[in-house]
Amino acid sequence: MTFRPIIEGKPAQEPLLIAGPCSAETEEQVLDTARQLAGQKVDLFRAGIWKPRTRPNSFEGVGTEGLAWLKRVKDETGMKVTTEVANTQHVFEALKYGIDVVWLGARTTVNPFSVQEVADALKGVDIPVLIKNPINPDLKLWIGAIERIYKAGITRIGVIHRGFSYHGDTKYRNVPRWQIPIELKRQFPDLPIICDNSHICGRRDILQAVAQKALDLNFNGLMTEIHPNPEKAWSDAEQQVTPAQYQELMQHLIFRQPTTDDMEFLENLEHLRHEIDEIDEELFNLLSSRMKLAERIGEYKKRNNIAILQTSRWNEILEKGVAKGQAKGLSEEF
């Protein structure tokens, strides 16, 4: 697959910045937010018009009338605008009001039928489409959504990493599982990946840390939720920040270069990578030898009618392994 830029003419090395309220609540709220963001180098102003809520009694968006507010944002500030679509009617209405970019939410990406419906509605239209990861950590499902949109003739495609559902204790609203978007980037090097730090965090105090992590991993941009008065937001109040807080957050982020032409740096980096390659070779040899010994032990137990697992020995291995690892500066989790 060959992908075109989300925003034509924007330098590829510059991050794509998407910001705006979780939901379009009122015309005043949308325009107030947009006017405060207009001078902050935001590439796309976002606002949810239709909200796929977990519970039916939650705020589900203002609907089509909110698209007129986004059109006013576009006309008054010059910012391009984007919103989420989940079915044929959403696509039709978004196109009618001149929405510049649409995105598929996590609850849409998880359902191939819904993705195909949107893809069919977009056939023949040259509009950028951003695709959020599915709620569950399924890379193939994410790739499948990309393929469906691409087969509809859309080549201006990007993805949004918003984290994954997790049943357990975690500081995140949706755990990032960074290895999944990294693997997606490995398979599709030219596919832009945007980090939705708001939905990963679910809280304001770690927004900057997650955004910086994404930039350090060479993500191509950020999507952050902004509200003029977050405490009174009709949805996801805890994860939204004011335009002023957003400006401060952006000022503290370090935007790194993906690469460099500095030959001294490149030579030193190549030397360090060569050292890692040599260590990896030793590790693979040791692991291979260990596996062969484990197989011999297993066969020996089998011949003598002994159970494969001895809990006391397994506990001993774990305790010793953790202790030795920590002594070498490795974390217990590793």
Short mmCIF file of C-alpha atoms in Angstrom, two decimals:
data_model
loop_
_atom_site.label_atom_id
_atom_site.label_comp_id
_atom_site.label_asym_id
_atom_site.label_seq_id
_atom_site.Cartn_x
_atom_site.Cartn_y
_atom_site.Cartn_z
CA MET A 1 0.00 0.00 0.00
CA THR A 2 1.18 3.49 -0.88
CA PHE A 3 -0.08 6.34 1.30
CA ARG A 4 -0.38 10.03 0.48
CA PRO A 5 0.02 12.80 3.08
CA ILE A 6 -2.93 13.55 5.36
CA ILE A 7 -2.44 17.27 4.74
CA GLU A 8 -1.03 18.07 1.33
CA GLY A 9 1.98 20.39 1.48
CA LYS A 10 2.77 19.83 5.16
CA PRO A 11 6.42 18.77 5.61
CA ALA A 12 6.58 15.07 6.52
CA GLN A 13 9.00 15.70 9.40
CA GLU A 14 6.59 18.09 11.15
CA PRO A 15 4.14 16.51 13.65
CA LEU A 16 0.44 16.52 12.80
CA LEU A 17 -1.37 18.22 15.69
CA ILE A 18 -5.07 17.54 16.23
CA ALA A 19 -6.89 19.31 19.06
CA GLY A 20 -10.39 20.23 20.12
CA PRO A 21 -13.21 19.16 22.41
CA CYS A 22 -14.22 15.57 22.99
CA SER A 23 -17.77 16.56 22.05
CA ALA A 24 -19.32 19.52 20.31
CA GLU A 25 -21.74 20.63 23.03
CA THR A 26 -22.85 24.11 22.03
CA GLU A 27 -21.92 26.49 19.22
CA GLU A 28 -20.44 28.91 21.77
CA GLN A 29 -18.24 26.19 23.32
CA VAL A 30 -16.97 24.99 19.93
CA LEU A 31 -16.16 28.48 18.63
CA ASP A 32 -14.60 29.60 21.92
CA THR A 33 -12.27 26.59 21.89
CA ALA A 34 -11.39 27.08 18.23
CA ARG A 35 -10.62 30.78 18.60
CA GLN A 36 -8.25 30.06 21.48
CA LEU A 37 -6.51 27.30 19.50
CA ALA A 38 -6.30 29.23 16.23
CA GLY A 39 -2.84 30.65 16.96
CA GLN A 40 -1.33 27.45 18.37
CA LYS A 41 -0.24 25.69 15.14
CA VAL A 42 -3.08 23.16 15.33
CA ASP A 43 -3.44 21.35 11.99
CA LEU A 44 -6.88 19.86 12.57
CA PHE A 45 -9.64 21.04 14.89
CA ARG A 46 -11.52 18.02 16.21
CA ALA A 47 -14.95 17.67 17.79
CA GLY A 48 -17.21 14.67 18.26
CA ILE A 49 -20.62 15.12 16.64
CA TRP A 50 -21.96 11.58 17.12
CA LYS A 51 -20.70 9.86 20.27
CA PRO A 52 -20.78 6.03 20.57
CA ARG A 53 -21.26 5.89 24.33
CA THR A 54 -20.99 2.78 26.48
CA ARG A 55 -24.30 3.50 28.23
CA PRO A 56 -27.44 4.75 26.39
CA ASN A 57 -28.18 7.41 29.03
CA SER A 58 -24.84 9.15 28.41
CA PHE A 59 -24.47 12.20 26.16
CA GLU A 60 -24.44 10.84 22.60
CA GLY A 61 -23.60 14.03 20.73
CA VAL A 62 -25.58 16.93 19.29
CA GLY A 63 -25.81 15.33 15.86
CA THR A 64 -25.88 17.02 12.48
CA GLU A 65 -26.43 20.58 13.77
CA GLY A 66 -22.92 20.46 15.23
CA LEU A 67 -21.46 20.13 11.73
CA ALA A 68 -22.60 23.70 11.00
CA TRP A 69 -20.55 24.82 14.00
CA LEU A 70 -17.47 23.09 12.61
CA LYS A 71 -18.08 24.82 9.29
CA ARG A 72 -18.05 28.15 11.14
CA VAL A 73 -14.76 27.17 12.79
CA LYS A 74 -13.30 26.47 9.36
CA ASP A 75 -14.62 29.72 7.87
CA GLU A 76 -13.61 31.96 10.79
CA THR A 77 -10.22 30.52 11.79
CA GLY A 78 -8.98 28.82 8.63
CA MET A 79 -8.31 25.61 10.55
CA LYS A 80 -9.21 22.33 8.89
CA VAL A 81 -11.83 20.33 10.81
CA THR A 82 -12.33 16.65 11.57
CA THR A 83 -14.93 14.46 13.22
CA GLU A 84 -15.77 10.80 13.77
CA VAL A 85 -18.03 8.85 11.42
CA ALA A 86 -19.48 5.41 12.01
CA ASN A 87 -22.03 4.77 9.25
CA THR A 88 -23.22 5.85 5.80
CA GLN A 89 -25.41 8.68 7.10
CA HIS A 90 -22.52 10.14 9.12
CA VAL A 91 -20.30 10.11 6.02
CA PHE A 92 -23.00 11.76 3.90
CA GLU A 93 -23.58 14.55 6.44
CA ALA A 94 -19.86 15.13 7.06
CA LEU A 95 -19.15 15.49 3.35
CA LYS A 96 -22.15 17.79 2.88
CA TYR A 97 -20.76 20.21 5.48
CA GLY A 98 -17.22 20.15 4.10
CA ILE A 99 -15.47 18.21 6.86
CA ASP A 100 -11.80 17.98 5.82
CA VAL A 101 -10.82 14.72 7.54
CA VAL A 102 -12.89 11.93 9.09
CA TRP A 103 -11.87 9.30 11.59
CA LEU A 104 -13.14 5.86 12.55
CA GLY A 105 -13.47 5.32 16.29
CA ALA A 106 -12.29 2.28 18.23
CA ARG A 107 -15.81 0.89 18.49
CA THR A 108 -16.13 1.07 14.70
CA THR A 109 -12.72 -0.40 13.89
CA VAL A 110 -13.54 -3.45 16.00
CA ASN A 111 -16.45 -4.34 13.67
CA PRO A 112 -15.54 -5.24 10.04
CA PHE A 113 -19.18 -4.76 8.97
CA SER A 114 -19.15 -1.16 10.21
CA VAL A 115 -15.76 -0.45 8.64
CA GLN A 116 -16.96 -1.83 5.30
CA GLU A 117 -20.10 0.31 5.45
CA VAL A 118 -17.99 3.44 5.91
CA ALA A 119 -15.56 2.30 3.20
CA ASP A 120 -18.41 1.79 0.74
CA ALA A 121 -19.80 5.25 1.55
CA LEU A 122 -16.39 6.82 0.88
CA LYS A 123 -15.80 5.24 -2.53
CA GLY A 124 -14.94 7.87 -5.11
CA VAL A 125 -14.21 10.53 -2.48
CA ASP A 126 -10.69 11.89 -1.98
CA ILE A 127 -10.72 12.60 1.75
CA PRO A 128 -8.18 11.69 4.44
CA VAL A 129 -9.32 8.97 6.85
CA LEU A 130 -7.80 8.32 10.27
CA ILE A 131 -8.42 4.92 11.83
CA LYS A 132 -8.29 4.39 15.59
CA ASN A 133 -7.08 1.07 16.93
CA PRO A 134 -9.79 -1.43 17.94
CA ILE A 135 -10.70 -1.57 21.63
CA ASN A 136 -9.03 -4.97 22.02
CA PRO A 137 -5.30 -5.43 21.24
CA ASP A 138 -5.74 -7.11 17.85
CA LEU A 139 -3.23 -5.87 15.27
CA LYS A 140 -4.76 -7.90 12.44
CA LEU A 141 -8.15 -6.29 13.06
CA TRP A 142 -6.53 -2.85 12.89
CA ILE A 143 -4.73 -3.73 9.66
CA GLY A 144 -7.98 -5.14 8.26
CA ALA A 145 -9.68 -1.78 8.76
CA ILE A 146 -6.82 -0.03 6.97
CA GLU A 147 -7.10 -2.47 4.06
CA ARG A 148 -10.87 -1.99 3.75
CA ILE A 149 -10.53 1.78 3.57
CA TYR A 150 -7.61 1.53 1.15
CA LYS A 151 -9.55 -0.79 -1.16
CA ALA A 152 -12.27 1.87 -1.34
CA GLY A 153 -9.75 4.07 -3.16
CA ILE A 154 -8.68 6.12 -0.14
CA THR A 155 -4.90 6.64 -0.07
CA ARG A 156 -4.67 9.50 2.44
CA ILE A 157 -4.81 7.23 5.47
CA GLY A 158 -3.39 7.54 8.97
CA VAL A 159 -3.99 5.69 12.21
CA ILE A 160 -4.65 6.88 15.74
CA HIS A 161 -3.25 4.98 18.71
CA ARG A 162 -5.69 5.48 21.61
CA GLY A 163 -4.74 2.50 23.77
CA PHE A 164 -6.56 -0.73 24.57
CA SER A 165 -9.11 -1.86 27.14
CA TYR A 166 -7.65 -3.63 30.14
CA HIS A 167 -9.45 -5.39 32.98
CA GLY A 168 -7.25 -4.75 35.98
CA ASP A 169 -5.38 -2.07 37.90
CA THR A 170 -3.60 0.44 35.69
CA LYS A 171 -2.81 4.16 35.76
CA TYR A 172 -4.17 4.46 32.23
CA ARG A 173 -7.73 4.65 30.95
CA ASN A 174 -6.60 2.52 28.01
CA VAL A 175 -3.23 0.79 28.28
CA PRO A 176 -0.89 1.86 25.45
CA ARG A 177 0.75 -1.49 24.61
CA TRP A 178 3.32 0.41 22.59
CA GLN A 179 4.60 -2.75 20.91
CA ILE A 180 1.40 -2.97 18.82
CA PRO A 181 1.67 0.41 17.03
CA ILE A 182 5.43 -0.16 16.74
CA GLU A 183 4.77 -3.44 14.91
CA LEU A 184 2.21 -1.66 12.71
CA LYS A 185 4.87 0.92 11.85
CA ARG A 186 7.33 -1.86 11.07
CA GLN A 187 4.90 -3.39 8.58
CA PHE A 188 3.81 -0.05 7.10
CA PRO A 189 6.72 2.41 7.48
CA ASP A 190 4.99 5.19 5.52
CA LEU A 191 1.71 5.02 7.47
CA PRO A 192 1.32 8.08 9.76
CA ILE A 193 0.64 7.17 13.39
CA ILE A 194 -1.00 9.72 15.68
CA CYS A 195 -1.07 9.30 19.47
CA ASP A 196 -4.38 10.09 21.19
CA ASN A 197 -2.84 10.82 24.57
CA SER A 198 -6.20 11.92 26.00
CA HIS A 199 -7.84 8.51 25.61
CA ILE A 200 -4.75 6.59 26.67
CA CYS A 201 -4.45 8.64 29.86
CA GLY A 202 -8.03 9.39 30.87
CA ARG A 203 -6.54 12.00 33.23
CA ARG A 204 -4.67 15.26 32.85
CA ASP A 205 -1.60 14.67 35.01
CA ILE A 206 0.09 12.15 32.69
CA LEU A 207 -0.86 13.65 29.32
CA GLN A 208 2.58 15.18 28.79
CA ALA A 209 4.47 11.99 29.71
CA VAL A 210 2.46 9.87 27.27
CA ALA A 211 2.75 12.47 24.51
CA GLN A 212 6.52 12.60 24.98
CA LYS A 213 6.75 8.82 24.92
CA ALA A 214 4.92 8.78 21.58
CA LEU A 215 7.20 11.45 20.13
CA ASP A 216 10.27 9.56 21.37
CA LEU A 217 8.94 6.51 19.49
CA ASN A 218 8.80 8.62 16.32
CA PHE A 219 5.01 8.89 16.15
CA ASN A 220 3.83 11.36 13.54
CA GLY A 221 1.56 13.52 15.68
CA LEU A 222 -0.78 13.95 18.63
CA MET A 223 -4.54 14.15 19.17
CA THR A 224 -5.47 15.94 22.39
CA GLU A 225 -8.87 16.90 23.77
CA ILE A 226 -9.39 20.57 24.67
CA HIS A 227 -12.28 22.29 26.45
CA PRO A 228 -12.64 25.90 27.66
CA ASN A 229 -14.00 24.60 30.97
CA PRO A 230 -13.08 20.89 31.32
CA GLU A 231 -14.78 20.42 34.68
CA LYS A 232 -18.13 21.19 33.03
CA ALA A 233 -17.58 19.08 29.90
CA TRP A 234 -20.50 16.84 28.95
CA SER A 235 -18.18 13.89 28.23
CA ASP A 236 -14.71 12.74 29.33
CA ALA A 237 -14.17 15.75 31.58
CA GLU A 238 -11.20 14.21 33.42
CA GLN A 239 -8.99 13.95 30.34
CA GLN A 240 -9.60 17.35 28.73
CA VAL A 241 -7.44 20.45 29.25
CA THR A 242 -7.95 24.15 28.60
CA PRO A 243 -6.38 25.80 25.55
CA ALA A 244 -3.86 27.50 27.87
CA GLN A 245 -2.93 24.17 29.47
CA TYR A 246 -2.56 22.65 26.02
CA GLN A 247 -0.21 25.44 24.97
CA GLU A 248 1.91 24.87 28.08
CA LEU A 249 1.96 21.11 27.47
CA MET A 250 3.15 21.60 23.90
CA GLN A 251 5.88 24.00 24.98
CA HIS A 252 7.35 21.35 27.30
CA LEU A 253 7.44 18.58 24.68
CA ILE A 254 10.67 17.71 22.89
CA PHE A 255 10.16 17.08 19.18
CA ARG A 256 13.02 14.86 18.03
CA GLN A 257 14.40 14.34 14.53
CA PRO A 258 13.66 10.92 12.97
CA THR A 259 17.23 10.81 11.62
CA THR A 260 20.28 12.98 10.87
CA ASP A 261 23.03 13.53 8.30
CA ASP A 262 25.69 13.93 11.02
CA MET A 263 28.28 11.32 10.01
CA GLU A 264 29.98 11.21 13.42
CA PHE A 265 26.65 10.46 15.09
CA LEU A 266 25.76 7.81 12.50
CA GLU A 267 29.15 6.07 12.83
CA ASN A 268 28.91 5.98 16.64
CA LEU A 269 25.34 4.70 16.43
CA GLU A 270 26.39 1.97 13.99
CA HIS A 271 29.18 0.91 16.36
CA LEU A 272 26.74 0.64 19.29
CA ARG A 273 24.26 -1.30 17.17
CA HIS A 274 27.03 -3.70 16.17
CA GLU A 275 27.72 -4.35 19.86
CA ILE A 276 24.03 -5.11 20.41
CA ASP A 277 24.04 -7.50 17.44
CA GLU A 278 26.99 -9.39 18.94
CA ILE A 279 25.30 -9.64 22.34
CA ASP A 280 22.07 -10.81 20.66
CA GLU A 281 24.03 -13.55 18.89
CA GLU A 282 25.40 -14.75 22.24
CA LEU A 283 21.93 -14.63 23.78
CA PHE A 284 20.41 -16.74 21.01
CA ASN A 285 23.18 -19.32 21.36
CA LEU A 286 22.67 -19.50 25.13
CA LEU A 287 18.89 -19.71 24.81
CA SER A 288 19.22 -22.49 22.24
CA SER A 289 21.50 -24.45 24.60
CA ARG A 290 19.08 -23.89 27.48
CA MET A 291 16.10 -25.12 25.45
CA LYS A 292 17.97 -28.29 24.51
CA LEU A 293 18.69 -28.96 28.18
CA ALA A 294 15.04 -28.31 29.09
CA GLU A 295 13.96 -30.83 26.44
CA ARG A 296 16.36 -33.42 27.86
CA ILE A 297 14.94 -32.85 31.35
CA GLY A 298 11.40 -33.20 30.00
CA GLU A 299 12.21 -36.49 28.24
CA TYR A 300 13.95 -37.78 31.37
CA LYS A 301 10.88 -36.98 33.51
CA LYS A 302 8.60 -38.62 30.95
CA ARG A 303 10.63 -41.86 30.91
CA ASN A 304 10.43 -42.00 34.70
CA ASN A 305 6.70 -41.11 34.85
CA ILE A 306 7.31 -37.79 36.65
CA ALA A 307 5.07 -34.72 36.23
CA ILE A 308 6.46 -32.01 33.97
CA LEU A 309 5.95 -29.20 36.52
CA GLN A 310 7.42 -29.25 40.03
CA THR A 311 6.08 -26.13 41.72
CA SER A 312 8.89 -25.86 44.24
CA ARG A 313 11.53 -25.86 41.49
CA TRP A 314 9.56 -23.33 39.43
CA ASN A 315 9.27 -21.00 42.44
CA GLU A 316 12.99 -21.38 43.04
CA ILE A 317 13.77 -20.40 39.43
CA LEU A 318 11.49 -17.37 39.61
CA GLU A 319 12.86 -16.14 42.94
CA LYS A 320 16.48 -16.59 41.91
CA GLY A 321 15.86 -15.10 38.48
CA VAL A 322 14.20 -11.96 39.86
CA ALA A 323 16.92 -11.51 42.49
CA LYS A 324 19.73 -11.92 39.97
CA GLY A 325 18.03 -9.61 37.49
CA GLN A 326 17.49 -6.87 40.07
CA ALA A 327 21.13 -7.18 41.13
CA LYS A 328 22.04 -6.46 37.50
CA GLY A 329 19.80 -3.39 37.34
CA LEU A 330 16.80 -5.06 35.66
CA SER A 331 13.25 -4.42 36.87
CA GLU A 332 11.16 -7.15 38.49
CA GLU A 333 8.59 -6.83 35.68
CA PHE A 334 11.28 -7.46 33.05
#
